[in-house]
């Protein structure tokens, strides 16, 4: 920083100003001079001064008042006081007002002056660097605060959107449940009427009528299973599935699953083999859920098998 640092020399003695200016320029500093406090203040206000070397005793504005005024213009500029032995107490007082150091006149050697100025310039460099770092930190903090505010706003918007979607989903679930139960009621009525018609209590039936009723009953059963699947899925999504474990005959479960799939297999010319031994022990499980699962497996097997193929299901005790 020595090559570009600006040093302001303030002394009412022209010879001292010229001497110090020559020495500083020899060391690579930029040297400016002022004969009194007012001229010095104008230079401080106009130029970017790094360090100031000022005499304490000057006519008009003394070094203490000048130091106070300089602090008002640039509180970070580094000031070194020059004083004679007789005014050492005043120099110490000046340091209370923010002077960085003091030098006693006459100087014993120039090296002491140069060392003091070098330390003053380094201090100024550190002050500037710290100021830049502080400014960067403040800007980063402001940016972080803005990001936090944006994140909080987005979180609020997301929560609002989530609450709205949750409300819509709950309404959809309630609507689907009402529709599904209404469909189950209607399908139950249809099956009841089919059973009544099939019993011929309302009149004799021809072969074609019997076949039609069988088809209606089969389709109604498929719809009932589909609606029950929808209700089960809704319960699973809501975490409301309740199992009712009890001793269950797996043979009855598989037979119950084969019956509704048999008609679909016949339509597609698929042979459905159900090999179920009669003597099997009971198992603990939810009969309705087990039959639902096996029915789905068989239904998919038939659905994705080519015509004239064979789908086999068997039970074995190991």
PDB file of N, CA and C in Angstrom, residues 132-145:
ATOM      1  N   UNK A 132     -14.820  -2.847   4.357  1.00  0.00           N
ATOM      2  CA  UNK A 132     -15.349  -3.565   3.193  1.00  0.00           C
ATOM      3  C   UNK A 132     -15.973  -4.893   3.605  1.00  0.00           C
ATOM      4  N   UNK A 133     -15.259  -5.595   4.495  1.00  0.00           N
ATOM      5  CA  UNK A 133     -15.801  -6.877   4.955  1.00  0.00           C
ATOM      6  C   UNK A 133     -17.114  -6.687   5.700  1.00  0.00           C
ATOM      7  N   UNK A 134     -17.173  -5.644   6.520  1.00  0.00           N
ATOM      8  CA  UNK A 134     -18.403  -5.362   7.250  1.00  0.00           C
ATOM      9  C   UNK A 134     -19.526  -5.010   6.292  1.00  0.00           C
ATOM     10  N   UNK A 135     -19.184  -4.219   5.257  1.00  0.00           N
ATOM     11  CA  UNK A 135     -20.189  -3.855   4.258  1.00  0.00           C
ATOM     12  C   UNK A 135     -20.674  -5.095   3.513  1.00  0.00           C
ATOM     13  N   UNK A 136     -19.718  -5.976   3.140  1.00  0.00           N
ATOM     14  CA  UNK A 136     -20.106  -7.226   2.466  1.00  0.00           C
ATOM     15  C   UNK A 136     -20.985  -8.078   3.380  1.00  0.00           C
ATOM     16  N   UNK A 137     -20.614  -8.113   4.654  1.00  0.00           N
ATOM     17  CA  UNK A 137     -21.390  -8.904   5.609  1.00  0.00           C
ATOM     18  C   UNK A 137     -22.796  -8.343   5.772  1.00  0.00           C
ATOM     19  N   UNK A 138     -22.901  -7.024   5.826  1.00  0.00           N
ATOM     20  CA  UNK A 138     -24.215  -6.399   5.966  1.00  0.00           C
ATOM     21  C   UNK A 138     -25.070  -6.658   4.732  1.00  0.00           C
ATOM     22  N   UNK A 139     -24.440  -6.547   3.535  1.00  0.00           N
ATOM     23  CA  UNK A 139     -25.203  -6.831   2.312  1.00  0.00           C
ATOM     24  C   UNK A 139     -25.642  -8.291   2.267  1.00  0.00           C
ATOM     25  N   UNK A 140     -24.713  -9.185   2.654  1.00  0.00           N
ATOM     26  CA  UNK A 140     -25.067 -10.610   2.677  1.00  0.00           C
ATOM     27  C   UNK A 140     -26.175 -10.874   3.684  1.00  0.00           C
ATOM     28  N   UNK A 141     -26.106 -10.187   4.821  1.00  0.00           N
ATOM     29  CA  UNK A 141     -27.138 -10.354   5.842  1.00  0.00           C
ATOM     30  C   UNK A 141     -28.485  -9.842   5.344  1.00  0.00           C
ATOM     31  N   UNK A 142     -28.454  -8.698   4.644  1.00  0.00           N
ATOM     32  CA  UNK A 142     -29.690  -8.173   4.071  1.00  0.00           C
ATOM     33  C   UNK A 142     -30.262  -9.129   3.033  1.00  0.00           C
ATOM     34  N   UNK A 143     -29.357  -9.671   2.194  1.00  0.00           N
ATOM     35  CA  UNK A 143     -29.815 -10.635   1.190  1.00  0.00           C
ATOM     36  C   UNK A 143     -30.388 -11.882   1.852  1.00  0.00           C
ATOM     37  N   UNK A 144     -29.715 -12.331   2.919  1.00  0.00           N
ATOM     38  CA  UNK A 144     -30.211 -13.501   3.645  1.00  0.00           C
ATOM     39  C   UNK A 144     -31.573 -13.219   4.267  1.00  0.00           C
ATOM     40  N   UNK A 145     -31.733 -12.010   4.814  1.00  0.00           N
ATOM     41  CA  UNK A 145     -33.028 -11.644   5.390  1.00  0.00           C
ATOM     42  C   UNK A 145     -34.115 -11.642   4.325  1.00  0.00           C
TER      43      UNK A 145
END
